[in-house]
CSV table of C-alpha atoms and ligand atoms in Angstrom, one decimal:
chain,number,residue,atom,x,y,z
A,1,MET,CA,0.0,0.0,0.0
A,2,ASP,CA,1.5,3.3,-1.0
A,3,THR,CA,1.4,5.8,1.9
A,4,SER,CA,4.2,8.1,0.6
A,5,ARG,CA,2.0,11.2,0.6
A,6,SER,CA,0.9,10.6,4.2
A,7,SER,CA,4.5,10.0,5.1
A,8,ARG,CA,5.5,13.3,3.5
A,9,LEU,CA,2.6,15.2,5.2
A,10,PHE,CA,3.5,13.6,8.6
A,11,ALA,CA,7.1,14.7,8.3
A,12,GLU,CA,6.0,18.2,7.5
A,13,ALA,CA,3.3,18.2,10.3
A,14,GLN,CA,5.9,17.3,12.9
A,15,GLY,CA,7.6,20.6,12.1
A,16,TYR,CA,4.6,22.6,13.2
A,17,ILE,CA,2.4,20.4,15.4
A,18,PRO,CA,3.6,18.5,18.6
A,19,GLY,CA,3.9,14.9,17.4
A,20,GLY,CA,2.4,15.9,14.1
A,21,VAL,CA,-1.1,15.5,15.3
A,22,ASN,CA,-3.8,17.5,17.1
A,23,SER,CA,-4.8,14.7,19.3
A,24,PRO,CA,-2.3,12.0,20.6
A,25,VAL,CA,-4.3,8.9,19.7
A,26,ARG,CA,-4.1,9.8,16.0
A,27,SER,CA,-0.3,9.5,16.0
A,28,PHE,CA,-0.3,5.7,15.6
A,29,ARG,CA,2.4,5.6,18.4
A,30,SER,CA,0.3,3.0,20.1
A,31,VAL,CA,0.3,0.6,17.1
A,32,GLY,CA,3.5,1.8,15.3
A,33,GLY,CA,3.8,3.1,11.8
A,34,VAL,CA,3.0,6.4,10.1
A,35,PRO,CA,-0.5,7.9,10.6
A,36,LEU,CA,-2.6,8.1,7.5
A,37,PHE,CA,-3.7,11.6,6.5
A,38,ILE,CA,-7.4,11.3,5.5
A,39,GLN,CA,-8.6,13.3,2.6
A,40,ARG,CA,-12.3,12.3,2.2
A,41,GLY,CA,-15.1,10.3,3.8
A,42,GLN,CA,-18.3,9.1,2.3
A,43,GLY,CA,-20.7,6.8,4.2
A,44,SER,CA,-18.8,4.0,5.8
A,45,HIS,CA,-15.6,4.6,3.8
A,46,ILE,CA,-12.6,7.0,4.0
A,47,TRP,CA,-9.8,7.7,1.5
A,48,ASP,CA,-6.3,8.7,2.5
A,49,ALA,CA,-4.0,11.2,0.9
A,50,ASP,CA,-2.5,8.5,-1.3
A,51,GLY,CA,-6.0,7.5,-2.5
A,52,ASN,CA,-6.2,4.3,-0.5
A,53,GLU,CA,-9.8,3.4,0.4
A,54,PHE,CA,-10.8,1.9,3.8
A,55,THR,CA,-13.9,0.7,5.6
A,56,ASP,CA,-13.9,3.0,8.6
A,57,TYR,CA,-14.7,1.8,12.1
A,58,VAL,CA,-13.3,4.8,13.9
A,59,GLY,CA,-15.9,7.2,12.7
A,60,SER,CA,-14.0,10.2,14.2
A,61,TRP,CA,-14.2,8.4,17.6
A,62,GLY,CA,-18.0,8.2,17.7
A,63,PRO,CA,-19.8,11.3,16.3
A,64,LEU,CA,-20.4,9.7,12.9
A,65,ILE,CA,-23.2,7.2,13.7
A,66,LEU,CA,-24.7,8.1,10.3
A,67,GLY,CA,-21.4,7.7,8.5
A,68,HIS,CA,-19.3,10.3,6.7
A,69,ALA,CA,-20.9,13.3,4.8
A,70,ASN,CA,-24.4,12.1,5.6
A,71,LYS,CA,-26.8,13.6,3.0
A,72,GLU,CA,-29.3,14.9,5.6
A,73,VAL,CA,-26.6,16.5,7.7
A,74,VAL,CA,-24.7,18.1,4.8
A,75,THR,CA,-27.9,19.5,3.3
A,76,ALA,CA,-28.9,21.1,6.6
A,77,LEU,CA,-25.4,22.5,7.1
A,78,ARG,CA,-25.4,24.0,3.5
A,79,ALA,CA,-28.5,25.9,4.3
A,80,ALA,CA,-27.3,27.0,7.7
A,81,ILE,CA,-24.0,28.3,6.4
A,82,GLU,CA,-25.8,30.7,4.0
A,83,ASN,CA,-27.2,32.4,7.1
A,84,GLY,CA,-23.9,33.1,8.7
A,85,LEU,CA,-21.6,31.0,10.9
A,86,THR,CA,-21.9,32.3,14.5
A,87,PHE,CA,-23.4,35.2,16.3
A,88,GLY,CA,-22.4,34.9,20.0
A,89,ALA,CA,-26.1,35.4,20.7
A,90,PRO,CA,-28.9,32.9,21.4
A,91,THR,CA,-30.4,31.1,18.4
A,92,GLU,CA,-33.6,29.0,17.9
A,93,GLY,CA,-31.5,25.9,17.1
A,94,GLU,CA,-30.0,25.8,20.5
A,95,VAL,CA,-33.5,25.7,22.1
A,96,GLU,CA,-34.5,22.9,19.7
A,97,LEU,CA,-31.4,20.8,20.4
A,98,ALA,CA,-31.8,21.3,24.2
A,99,ARG,CA,-35.4,20.3,23.9
A,100,MET,CA,-34.5,17.2,21.9
A,101,ILE,CA,-32.0,16.2,24.5
A,102,THR,CA,-34.5,16.6,27.4
A,103,GLU,CA,-37.0,14.5,25.4
A,104,ALA,CA,-34.5,11.8,24.8
A,105,PHE,CA,-33.1,11.6,28.4
A,106,PRO,CA,-35.9,11.6,31.1
A,107,SER,CA,-33.2,12.5,33.7
A,108,VAL,CA,-32.5,15.8,32.0
A,109,ASP,CA,-34.5,18.9,32.8
A,110,MET,CA,-31.9,21.5,31.6
A,111,VAL,CA,-29.0,21.6,29.2
A,112,ARG,CA,-25.9,23.8,28.8
A,113,LEU,CA,-24.2,23.4,25.4
A,114,VAL,CA,-20.4,23.7,25.2
A,115,SER,CA,-17.8,22.9,22.5
A,116,SER,CA,-16.2,19.6,23.6
A,117,GLY,CA,-16.7,16.6,25.8
A,118,THR,CA,-13.9,17.8,28.0
A,119,GLU,CA,-15.7,21.1,28.6
A,120,ALA,CA,-18.9,19.1,29.4
A,121,THR,CA,-17.3,16.9,32.1
A,122,MET,CA,-15.2,19.8,33.5
A,123,SER,CA,-18.3,21.9,33.9
A,124,ALA,CA,-20.5,19.1,35.3
A,125,ILE,CA,-17.9,18.5,38.0
A,126,ARG,CA,-17.8,22.2,38.8
A,127,ALA,CA,-21.6,22.2,39.0
A,128,ALA,CA,-21.6,19.2,41.3
A,129,ARG,CA,-19.1,20.9,43.6
A,130,ALA,CA,-21.1,24.1,43.5
A,131,PHE,CA,-24.4,22.3,44.3
A,132,THR,CA,-23.0,20.1,47.1
A,133,GLY,CA,-20.4,22.5,48.5
A,134,ARG,CA,-18.0,19.5,48.6
A,135,ASP,CA,-14.6,19.1,46.9
A,136,LYS,CA,-13.8,15.5,46.3
A,137,ILE,CA,-14.7,13.6,43.0
A,138,VAL,CA,-14.6,9.9,42.5
A,139,LYS,CA,-13.6,8.5,39.1
A,140,PHE,CA,-12.7,5.0,37.9
A,141,ALA,CA,-9.4,3.6,36.7
A,142,GLY,CA,-9.7,3.1,32.9
A,143,CYS,CA,-12.4,5.7,32.4
A,144,TYR,CA,-11.4,8.8,30.4
A,145,HIS,CA,-13.4,12.0,30.7
A,146,GLY,CA,-11.4,14.4,28.6
A,147,HIS,CA,-8.2,16.3,29.5
A,148,THR,CA,-9.4,18.5,32.4
A,149,ASP,CA,-6.6,18.7,35.1
A,150,GLY,CA,-8.6,17.1,37.9
A,151,LEU,CA,-9.4,14.0,35.8
A,152,LEU,CA,-6.0,13.2,34.5
A,153,VAL,CA,-5.1,11.2,37.5
A,154,GLU,CA,-4.6,7.5,38.5
A,155,ALA,CA,-5.0,5.7,41.7
A,156,GLY,CA,-2.3,6.3,44.3
A,157,SER,CA,-1.1,3.3,46.3
A,158,GLY,CA,-3.8,1.7,48.5
A,159,GLY,CA,-7.6,2.0,48.1
A,160,ALA,CA,-8.5,5.2,49.9
A,161,THR,CA,-5.3,7.2,49.5
A,162,TYR,CA,-5.1,10.2,47.2
A,163,SER,CA,-4.5,10.0,43.5
A,164,ILE,CA,-1.5,11.0,41.6
A,165,PRO,CA,-1.4,13.0,38.3
A,166,ASN,CA,-1.0,10.9,35.1
A,167,SER,CA,0.0,13.9,33.1
A,168,ALA,CA,2.8,16.4,33.4
A,169,GLY,CA,1.6,19.9,34.4
A,170,VAL,CA,-1.2,18.7,36.8
A,171,PRO,CA,-0.4,19.9,40.3
A,172,ALA,CA,-0.5,17.2,43.0
A,173,SER,CA,-3.0,19.5,44.8
A,174,TYR,CA,-5.4,19.1,42.0
A,175,ALA,CA,-5.0,15.4,41.8
A,176,GLN,CA,-5.6,15.0,45.5
A,177,GLU,CA,-9.2,16.2,45.0
A,178,THR,CA,-9.9,13.2,42.8
A,179,LEU,CA,-10.2,9.7,44.2
A,180,VAL,CA,-9.9,6.6,42.0
A,181,ALA,CA,-12.1,3.5,42.3
A,182,ASP,CA,-12.2,0.2,40.4
A,183,TYR,CA,-14.8,-0.2,37.6
A,184,ASN,CA,-17.4,-2.8,38.4
A,185,ASP,CA,-16.4,-2.8,42.0
A,186,VAL,CA,-18.9,-0.9,44.2
A,187,SER,CA,-17.0,-1.9,47.4
A,188,SER,CA,-14.0,0.2,46.2
A,189,VAL,CA,-16.4,3.2,46.1
A,190,VAL,CA,-17.9,2.3,49.5
A,191,ARG,CA,-14.3,2.5,51.0
A,192,LEU,CA,-13.8,5.9,49.5
A,193,PHE,CA,-17.0,7.3,51.0
A,194,GLU,CA,-16.0,5.8,54.4
A,195,ALA,CA,-12.6,7.4,54.2
A,196,HIS,CA,-14.0,10.8,53.1
A,197,PRO,CA,-17.4,11.2,54.8
A,198,GLY,CA,-19.4,14.2,53.8
A,199,ASN,CA,-16.7,15.4,51.3
A,200,ILE,CA,-17.4,13.6,48.1
A,201,ALA,CA,-19.3,15.9,45.7
A,202,ALA,CA,-19.9,13.3,42.9
A,203,VAL,CA,-19.0,10.0,41.3
A,204,ILE,CA,-18.4,10.3,37.6
A,205,LEU,CA,-18.1,7.3,35.2
A,206,GLU,CA,-18.7,6.1,31.7
A,207,PRO,CA,-21.8,3.9,32.2
A,208,VAL,CA,-20.5,1.7,29.5
A,209,ALA,CA,-16.7,2.2,29.5
A,210,GLY,CA,-15.3,3.0,26.0
A,211,ASN,CA,-11.8,4.3,26.9
A,212,MET,CA,-10.2,1.2,28.2
A,213,GLY,CA,-11.7,-0.5,25.3
A,214,VAL,CA,-15.4,-1.3,25.7
A,215,VAL,CA,-16.2,-2.7,29.2
A,216,LEU,CA,-19.8,-3.3,30.2
A,217,PRO,CA,-21.2,-2.5,33.6
A,218,GLY,CA,-21.6,-5.7,35.6
A,219,ASP,CA,-24.9,-6.7,37.3
A,220,GLY,CA,-25.8,-4.3,40.0
A,221,PHE,CA,-22.8,-1.9,39.4
A,222,LEU,CA,-24.8,1.1,38.2
A,223,ALA,CA,-27.6,0.5,40.6
A,224,GLY,CA,-25.1,0.2,43.4
A,225,LEU,CA,-23.5,3.5,42.6
A,226,ARG,CA,-27.0,5.2,42.3
A,227,GLU,CA,-27.9,3.9,45.8
A,228,LEU,CA,-24.5,4.7,47.3
A,229,THR,CA,-24.3,8.3,46.0
A,230,SER,CA,-28.0,9.0,47.0
A,231,SER,CA,-27.4,7.7,50.5
A,232,HIS,CA,-24.3,10.0,50.9
A,233,GLY,CA,-25.8,13.1,49.3
A,234,ALA,CA,-23.3,12.9,46.4
A,235,LEU,CA,-24.3,13.3,42.8
A,236,LEU,CA,-24.0,10.6,40.2
A,237,ILE,CA,-22.6,11.9,36.9
A,238,PHE,CA,-22.9,9.7,33.7
A,239,ASP,CA,-20.3,10.6,31.2
A,240,GLU,CA,-22.3,9.7,28.0
A,241,VAL,CA,-20.0,11.5,25.6
A,242,ILE,CA,-19.6,8.2,23.8
A,243,THR,CA,-22.7,6.3,24.8
A,244,GLY,CA,-25.2,9.1,24.5
A,245,PHE,CA,-27.4,8.4,21.4
A,246,ARG,CA,-24.9,5.6,20.6
A,247,VAL,CA,-26.0,2.6,22.6
A,248,ALA,CA,-29.7,3.8,22.6
A,249,TYR,CA,-31.5,7.0,21.6
A,250,GLY,CA,-31.6,7.7,25.4
A,251,GLY,CA,-28.1,6.5,26.0
A,252,ALA,CA,-26.8,4.0,28.5
A,253,GLN,CA,-29.0,5.4,31.3
A,254,THR,CA,-32.1,4.4,29.3
A,255,LEU,CA,-30.7,1.0,28.3
A,256,TYR,CA,-29.8,0.1,31.9
A,257,GLY,CA,-32.7,2.0,33.7
A,258,ILE,CA,-30.5,4.1,36.0
A,259,THR,CA,-31.2,7.8,36.6
A,260,PRO,CA,-28.1,10.0,37.1
A,261,ASP,CA,-28.2,13.5,38.5
A,262,LEU,CA,-26.0,14.9,35.7
A,263,THR,CA,-25.2,13.7,32.2
A,264,CYS,CA,-22.3,14.7,29.9
A,265,LEU,CA,-22.8,14.5,26.2
A,266,GLY,CA,-20.7,15.2,23.0
A,267,LYS,CA,-19.8,13.6,19.7
A,268,ILE,CA,-23.1,12.5,18.2
A,269,ILE,CA,-25.0,15.6,19.4
A,270,GLY,CA,-22.8,17.7,17.1
A,271,GLY,CA,-23.1,15.3,14.1
A,272,GLY,CA,-19.3,15.7,13.5
A,273,LEU,CA,-18.9,19.4,14.5
A,274,PRO,CA,-17.4,20.6,17.8
A,275,VAL,CA,-20.0,20.2,20.6
A,276,GLY,CA,-20.5,19.1,24.1
A,277,ALA,CA,-23.3,19.4,26.7
A,278,TYR,CA,-23.7,19.0,30.5
A,279,CYS,CA,-27.3,18.5,31.6
A,280,GLY,CA,-29.5,17.0,34.2
A,281,ARG,CA,-31.6,17.9,37.3
A,282,LYS,CA,-33.1,21.4,37.3
A,283,ASP,CA,-32.1,22.1,40.9
A,284,VAL,CA,-28.5,21.3,40.1
A,285,MET,CA,-28.3,23.1,36.7
A,286,GLU,CA,-29.8,26.2,38.4
A,287,VAL,CA,-26.4,26.8,40.0
A,288,VAL,CA,-25.0,27.6,36.5
A,289,ALA,CA,-24.4,31.3,35.6
A,290,PRO,CA,-26.1,33.6,34.8
A,291,LEU,CA,-28.8,31.9,36.9
A,292,GLY,CA,-26.6,30.8,39.7
A,293,PRO,CA,-23.1,31.3,41.2
A,294,MET,CA,-21.1,28.7,39.2
A,295,TYR,CA,-19.4,30.3,36.2
A,296,GLN,CA,-19.0,28.7,32.8
A,297,ALA,CA,-18.9,30.3,29.4
A,298,GLY,CA,-17.9,29.7,25.8
A,299,THR,CA,-17.5,31.9,22.7
A,300,LEU,CA,-18.8,29.2,20.3
A,301,SER,CA,-21.1,27.3,22.8
A,302,GLY,CA,-24.3,26.3,21.0
A,303,ASN,CA,-22.6,27.2,17.7
A,304,PRO,CA,-25.3,27.4,14.9
A,305,LEU,CA,-23.5,25.0,12.6
A,306,ALA,CA,-22.8,22.4,15.3
A,307,VAL,CA,-26.3,22.6,16.5
A,308,THR,CA,-27.7,22.3,13.0
A,309,ALA,CA,-25.6,19.1,12.4
A,310,GLY,CA,-26.6,17.8,15.8
A,311,ILE,CA,-30.3,18.3,15.2
A,312,ALA,CA,-30.2,16.7,11.7
A,313,THR,CA,-28.4,13.7,13.2
A,314,LEU,CA,-30.8,13.2,16.1
A,315,LYS,CA,-33.8,13.6,13.8
A,316,ALA,CA,-32.3,10.8,11.6
A,317,LEU,CA,-31.7,8.6,14.7
A,318,ALA,CA,-35.2,9.2,16.1
A,319,LYS,CA,-36.7,7.3,13.1
A,320,PRO,CA,-38.1,3.8,13.8
A,321,GLY,CA,-35.8,0.9,13.3
A,322,VAL,CA,-32.5,2.8,13.3
A,323,TYR,CA,-31.1,1.1,16.4
A,324,ASP,CA,-32.4,-2.3,15.4
A,325,GLY,CA,-30.4,-1.9,12.1
A,326,LEU,CA,-27.3,-0.9,14.0
A,327,GLU,CA,-27.7,-3.9,16.3
A,328,ALA,CA,-28.1,-6.3,13.3
A,329,THR,CA,-25.0,-4.9,11.5
A,330,ALA,CA,-22.8,-4.9,14.6
A,331,SER,CA,-24.0,-8.4,15.7
A,332,ARG,CA,-23.1,-9.7,12.2
A,333,LEU,CA,-19.6,-8.2,12.5
A,334,THR,CA,-18.9,-9.6,16.0
A,335,GLN,CA,-20.2,-13.0,15.1
A,336,GLY,CA,-18.0,-13.1,12.0
A,337,LEU,CA,-14.9,-11.9,13.9
A,338,SER,CA,-15.4,-14.4,16.8
A,339,LEU,CA,-15.8,-17.3,14.4
A,340,ALA,CA,-12.8,-16.2,12.4
A,341,ALA,CA,-10.7,-16.0,15.5
A,342,LYS,CA,-11.9,-19.3,16.8
A,343,THR,CA,-11.1,-21.0,13.5
A,344,ALA,CA,-7.6,-19.5,13.7
A,345,GLU,CA,-7.3,-20.5,17.4
A,346,VAL,CA,-6.6,-16.9,18.3
A,347,PRO,CA,-8.0,-16.0,21.8
A,348,LEU,CA,-10.4,-13.1,21.3
A,349,THR,CA,-13.0,-11.5,23.6
A,350,ILE,CA,-15.4,-9.0,22.0
A,351,ASN,CA,-17.2,-6.7,24.4
A,352,ARG,CA,-20.2,-5.0,22.6
A,353,VAL,CA,-23.2,-2.8,23.4
A,354,GLY,CA,-25.1,-2.0,20.2
A,355,SER,CA,-22.8,-0.4,17.6
A,356,LEU,CA,-20.0,0.2,20.2
A,357,MET,CA,-17.4,-2.6,20.6
A,358,THR,CA,-13.9,-3.7,21.3
A,359,ALA,CA,-12.1,-6.9,20.3
A,360,PHE,CA,-9.6,-7.8,23.0
A,361,PHE,CA,-6.8,-10.3,22.3
A,362,ALA,CA,-7.4,-12.3,25.4
A,363,ASP,CA,-9.3,-15.3,26.6
A,364,GLY,CA,-11.6,-13.1,28.7
A,365,PRO,CA,-13.7,-12.1,30.4
A,366,VAL,CA,-12.6,-8.5,30.2
A,367,GLU,CA,-14.6,-6.8,33.0
A,368,GLY,CA,-12.3,-4.0,34.2
A,369,TRP,CA,-9.0,-2.1,34.0
A,370,TYR,CA,-7.0,-5.0,35.5
A,371,ASP,CA,-8.3,-7.4,32.9
A,372,VAL,CA,-7.6,-4.9,30.1
A,373,THR,CA,-4.0,-4.6,31.2
A,374,LYS,CA,-3.6,-8.3,30.7
A,375,THR,CA,-4.8,-8.3,27.0
A,376,ASN,CA,-2.2,-8.7,24.2
A,377,ARG,CA,-1.5,-5.3,22.9
A,378,ASP,CA,1.2,-6.5,20.5
A,379,ARG,CA,-1.2,-8.8,18.8
A,380,TYR,CA,-3.7,-6.0,18.5
A,381,SER,CA,-1.0,-3.9,16.8
A,382,ALA,CA,-0.1,-6.6,14.3
A,383,PHE,CA,-3.9,-7.2,13.7
A,384,PHE,CA,-4.4,-3.5,13.2
A,385,HIS,CA,-1.8,-3.3,10.4
A,386,HIS,CA,-2.9,-6.5,8.7
A,387,MET,CA,-6.5,-5.0,8.6
A,388,LEU,CA,-5.2,-1.7,7.4
A,389,GLU,CA,-3.3,-3.4,4.5
A,390,GLY,CA,-6.6,-5.1,3.8
A,391,GLY,CA,-8.5,-1.8,3.6
A,392,VAL,CA,-10.1,-1.8,7.0
A,393,TYR,CA,-9.4,1.2,9.3
A,394,LEU,CA,-9.6,0.3,13.0
A,395,ALA,CA,-8.7,2.4,16.1
A,396,PRO,CA,-4.9,2.9,16.2
A,397,SER,CA,-5.0,1.8,19.9
A,398,ALA,CA,-6.0,-1.4,21.7
A,399,PHE,CA,-7.7,0.7,24.4
A,400,GLU,CA,-10.3,2.3,22.2
A,401,ALA,CA,-13.7,1.3,20.7
A,402,ALA,CA,-14.8,0.4,17.2
A,403,PHE,CA,-18.0,2.1,15.9
A,404,VAL,CA,-20.5,0.8,13.4
A,405,SER,CA,-22.7,3.4,11.6
A,406,THR,CA,-26.0,3.2,9.7
A,407,ALA,CA,-23.9,3.5,6.5
A,408,HIS,CA,-22.0,0.2,7.1
A,409,SER,CA,-23.5,-2.3,4.6
A,410,ARG,CA,-23.7,-6.1,4.7
A,411,GLU,CA,-20.9,-6.1,2.0
A,412,ASP,CA,-18.7,-3.9,4.3
A,413,ILE,CA,-19.2,-6.4,7.2
A,414,ASP,CA,-18.6,-9.5,5.1
A,415,ARG,CA,-15.5,-8.0,3.5
A,416,THR,CA,-14.2,-6.9,6.9
A,417,VAL,CA,-14.7,-10.5,8.3
A,418,ALA,CA,-12.9,-11.9,5.2
A,419,VAL,CA,-9.9,-9.6,5.8
A,420,ALA,CA,-9.9,-10.5,9.5
A,421,GLU,CA,-9.8,-14.3,8.6
A,422,SER,CA,-6.6,-13.6,6.7
A,423,ALA,CA,-5.2,-11.3,9.4
A,424,PHE,CA,-5.9,-13.9,12.2
A,425,GLY,CA,-4.1,-16.4,10.2
A,426,LYS,CA,-0.9,-14.2,10.1
A,427,LEU,CA,-0.7,-13.6,13.9
B,501,KE4,P1,-13.5,15.7,23.8
B,501,KE4,O1,-12.9,16.8,24.7
B,501,KE4,O2,-12.3,14.9,23.1
B,501,KE4,O3,-14.5,16.1,22.8
B,501,KE4,O4,-14.2,14.6,24.7
B,501,KE4,C1,-13.6,14.1,25.8
B,501,KE4,C2,-14.2,12.8,26.2
B,501,KE4,C3,-15.1,12.8,27.3
B,501,KE4,N1,-15.7,11.6,27.7
B,501,KE4,C4,-15.5,10.5,27.1
B,501,KE4,C5,-16.2,9.3,27.5
B,501,KE4,C6,-14.7,10.4,25.9
B,501,KE4,O5,-14.6,9.3,25.2
B,501,KE4,C7,-14.0,11.6,25.5
B,501,KE4,C8,-13.1,11.6,24.3
B,501,KE4,N2,-12.9,10.4,23.6
B,501,KE4,C9,-11.7,10.2,22.9
B,501,KE4,C10,-11.5,8.8,22.4
B,501,KE4,N3,-12.0,7.8,23.2
B,501,KE4,C11,-11.6,11.2,21.8
B,501,KE4,C12,-10.5,11.0,20.8
B,501,KE4,C13,-9.2,11.8,21.1
B,501,KE4,O6,-8.9,11.9,22.3
B,501,KE4,O7,-8.6,12.2,20.1
């Protein structure tokens, strides 16, 4: 496969941009090789700068549940652009998108739109602290909530001790306000509440984890956290930046029947343009300025183009049968991959919820961060490159998710499985 133009572009990019990319995971450092510079996307396919075509399972990390350059989204954007790009003033579309979100998520009374998932989680945490008057936040090892200082931490030694930064530039004092628990282990959270009585403002988690690879909530995990936070006067924050409108129109909270106090959204609600949202209980959201004392602002928050693309996307997703179609496509893919791996005697565990999935090179089960660290990353990297050579574009990291869109056809799936059969045979 000729990737000479991508190689030239990457060499030039490194002269201007740290690591040559505007987000680390794009660098291919996790899997090796030179990142492909993508020139065009249409439906389920992308083309790189050298003209190589791929079936795309990254989908820009989740927003493109309708595929690339979806006709309804592009048509709506073309009309919106003619009216101007941004006003820094309220617009009708922001009201419509907020209303659509409240209609999709019964736990949501009020919505504040921002411009990224990071802004959404950062602001939700500030709202929780403002509402409760408490400082500590609990997160889970393996969950990622964007790059806000207080959440770039990992567990310190021992269960109830403070956390340590896992990024340079984060002061230890910031990290100490964040406590780290173990995903799918409610007792690890109980211990934190016992060690910090009356001082935990909120527990934040991905209700279906997508950032350690896909890890599903075990029986009783989400319900246990709901009961525990309520009994301690702490808020439960669901980071549904990935799962919102992905695993169901009402997100993971609808799928699993758990009502959080705050929800963070992003990705799909912008249809591919920069957007985020934090939302939830009216009494909590009323702390947000200009209504309340908690400040948060943004020049392009609720940007008319992002809102237009988001509304067009949600309207398409609200149509009958869309999620059944995604389930059928994703199920065909995972069944094909599992059979291919079994035939090649390659240990493979696929965790999937709807059109969100990860294939781990491990016997399984993979139920938390500890299990994930035991999976075979080298095998994933080799598999990634065999698939790339075969025209299938997967996440350039073993700890990410694969996304199926409404644009993925039966032919896409069957060809992907055929390429995987060959790839497994070469591992
Ligand atoms: P952004 O700030 O990247 O829009 O969103 C941060 C974020 C928050 N919460 C969850 C659950 C997320 O998955 C993310 C961002 N996801 C990553 C990939 N898993 C985005 C890709 C990247 O970092 O380049």
